[in-house]
mmCIF file of C-alpha atoms in Angstrom:
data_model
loop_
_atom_site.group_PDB
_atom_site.id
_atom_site.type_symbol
_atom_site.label_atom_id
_atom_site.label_comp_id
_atom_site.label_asym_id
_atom_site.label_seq_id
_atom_site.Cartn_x
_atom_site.Cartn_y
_atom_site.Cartn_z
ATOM 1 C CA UNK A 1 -118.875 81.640 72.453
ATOM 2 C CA UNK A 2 -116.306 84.170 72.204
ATOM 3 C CA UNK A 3 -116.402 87.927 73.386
ATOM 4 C CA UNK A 4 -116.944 89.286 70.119
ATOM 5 C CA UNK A 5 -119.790 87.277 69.445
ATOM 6 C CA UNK A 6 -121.328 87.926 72.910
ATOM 7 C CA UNK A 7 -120.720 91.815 72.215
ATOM 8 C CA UNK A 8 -121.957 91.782 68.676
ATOM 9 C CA UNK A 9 -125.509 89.525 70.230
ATOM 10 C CA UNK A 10 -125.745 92.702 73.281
ATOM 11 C CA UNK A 11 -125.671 95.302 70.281
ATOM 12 C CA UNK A 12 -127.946 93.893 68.347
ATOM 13 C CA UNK A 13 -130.522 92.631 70.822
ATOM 14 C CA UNK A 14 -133.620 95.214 71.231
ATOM 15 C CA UNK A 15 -133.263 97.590 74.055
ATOM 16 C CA UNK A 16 -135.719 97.069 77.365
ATOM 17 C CA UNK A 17 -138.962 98.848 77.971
ATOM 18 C CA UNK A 18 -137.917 101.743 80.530
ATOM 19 C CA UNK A 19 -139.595 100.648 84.358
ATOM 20 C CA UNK A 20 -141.876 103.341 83.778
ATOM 21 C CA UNK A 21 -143.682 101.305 80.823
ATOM 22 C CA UNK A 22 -143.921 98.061 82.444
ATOM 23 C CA UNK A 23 -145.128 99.728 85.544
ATOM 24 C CA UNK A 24 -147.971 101.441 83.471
ATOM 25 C CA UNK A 25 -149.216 98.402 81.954
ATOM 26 C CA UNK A 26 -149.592 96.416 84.573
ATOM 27 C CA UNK A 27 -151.470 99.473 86.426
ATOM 28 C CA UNK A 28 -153.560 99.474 83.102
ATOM 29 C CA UNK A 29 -153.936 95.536 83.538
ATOM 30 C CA UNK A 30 -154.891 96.020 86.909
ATOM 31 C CA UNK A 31 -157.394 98.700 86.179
ATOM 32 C CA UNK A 32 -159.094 96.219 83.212
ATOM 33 C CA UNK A 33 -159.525 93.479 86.176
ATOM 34 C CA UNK A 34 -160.992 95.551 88.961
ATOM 35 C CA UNK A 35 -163.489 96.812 86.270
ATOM 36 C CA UNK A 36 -164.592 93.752 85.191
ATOM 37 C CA UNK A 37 -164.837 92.360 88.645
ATOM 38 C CA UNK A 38 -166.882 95.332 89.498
ATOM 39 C CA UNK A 39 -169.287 94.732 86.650
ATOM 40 C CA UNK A 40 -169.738 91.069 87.380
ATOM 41 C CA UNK A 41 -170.303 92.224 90.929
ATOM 42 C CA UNK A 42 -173.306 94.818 89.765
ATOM 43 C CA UNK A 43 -174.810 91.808 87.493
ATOM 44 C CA UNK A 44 -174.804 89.227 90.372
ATOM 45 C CA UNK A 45 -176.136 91.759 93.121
ATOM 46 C CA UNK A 46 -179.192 92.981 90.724
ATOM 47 C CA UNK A 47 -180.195 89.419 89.756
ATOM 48 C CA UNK A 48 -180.049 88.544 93.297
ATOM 49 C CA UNK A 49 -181.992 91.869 94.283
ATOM 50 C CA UNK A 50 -184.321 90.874 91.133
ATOM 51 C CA UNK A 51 -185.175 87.426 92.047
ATOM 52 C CA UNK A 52 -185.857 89.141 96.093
ATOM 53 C CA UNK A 53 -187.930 91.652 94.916
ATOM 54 C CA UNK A 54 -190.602 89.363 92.781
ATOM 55 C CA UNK A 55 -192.372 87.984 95.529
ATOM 56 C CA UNK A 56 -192.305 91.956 97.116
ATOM 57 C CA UNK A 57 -193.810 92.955 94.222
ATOM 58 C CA UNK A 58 -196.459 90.360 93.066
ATOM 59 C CA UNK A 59 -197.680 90.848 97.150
ATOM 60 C CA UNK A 60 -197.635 94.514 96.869
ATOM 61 C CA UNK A 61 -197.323 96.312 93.579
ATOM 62 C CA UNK A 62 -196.876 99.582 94.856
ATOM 63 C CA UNK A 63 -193.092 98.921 95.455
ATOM 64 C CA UNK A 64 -192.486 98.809 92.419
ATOM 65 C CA UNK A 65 -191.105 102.184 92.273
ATOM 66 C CA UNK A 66 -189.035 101.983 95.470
ATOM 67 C CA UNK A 67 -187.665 98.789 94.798
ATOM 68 C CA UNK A 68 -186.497 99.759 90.967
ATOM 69 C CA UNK A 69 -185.107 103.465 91.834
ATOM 70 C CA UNK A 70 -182.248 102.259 93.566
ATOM 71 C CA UNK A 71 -181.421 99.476 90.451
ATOM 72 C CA UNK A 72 -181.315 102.692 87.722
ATOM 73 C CA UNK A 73 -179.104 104.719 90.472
ATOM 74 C CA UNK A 74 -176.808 101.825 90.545
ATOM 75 C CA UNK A 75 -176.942 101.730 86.660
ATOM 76 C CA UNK A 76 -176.508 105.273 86.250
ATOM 77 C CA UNK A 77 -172.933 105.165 88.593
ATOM 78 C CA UNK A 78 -171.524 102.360 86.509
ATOM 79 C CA UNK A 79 -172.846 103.823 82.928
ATOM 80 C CA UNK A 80 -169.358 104.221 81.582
ATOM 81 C CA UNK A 81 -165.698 103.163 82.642
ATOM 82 C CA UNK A 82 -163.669 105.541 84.708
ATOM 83 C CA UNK A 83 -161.993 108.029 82.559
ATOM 84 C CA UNK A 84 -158.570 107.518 82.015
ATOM 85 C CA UNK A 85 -158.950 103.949 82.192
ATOM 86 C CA UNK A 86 -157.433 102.654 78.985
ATOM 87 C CA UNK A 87 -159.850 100.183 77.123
ATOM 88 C CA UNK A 88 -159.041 97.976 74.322
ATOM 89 C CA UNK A 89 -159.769 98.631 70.839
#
């Protein structure tokens, strides 16, 4: 390959994404995984705390209440994503 050639390819090649791009997708990418983990991490504990709480409950109804508050608190924390927290479309 001569220089020319190897000058012409270095022109016309597309110019990097600036470090401040590629750094702010992977933050983004980061952001998507933590989420997710901490959803599948909120699905896992309330079926665990679900299938605990049936024998509590079928012994003693009157926990019902006490044993479901803390479930729609939990709920209620993780309603939406964090904002800023780019989601895909």
């Amino acid at each position: 390959m001569f220089e020319a050639d190897a000058r012409a390819l270095r022109t016309s090649a597309p110019t990097p994404p600036p470090p401040w791009r590629i750094a702010q997708a992977a933050r983004a990418r980061a952001a998507r995984r933590l989420a997710r983990r901490v959803r599948w991490l909120w699905r896992i504990a309330t079926i665990a705390f679900v299938a605990a709480a049936i024998p509590v409950v079928l012994h003693d109804p009157r926990t019902l209440p006490g044993l479901v508050a803390p479930l729609l608190l939990g709920a209620l924390a993780c309603w939406r994503d964090e904002p800023g927290v780019p989601r895909d479309a």
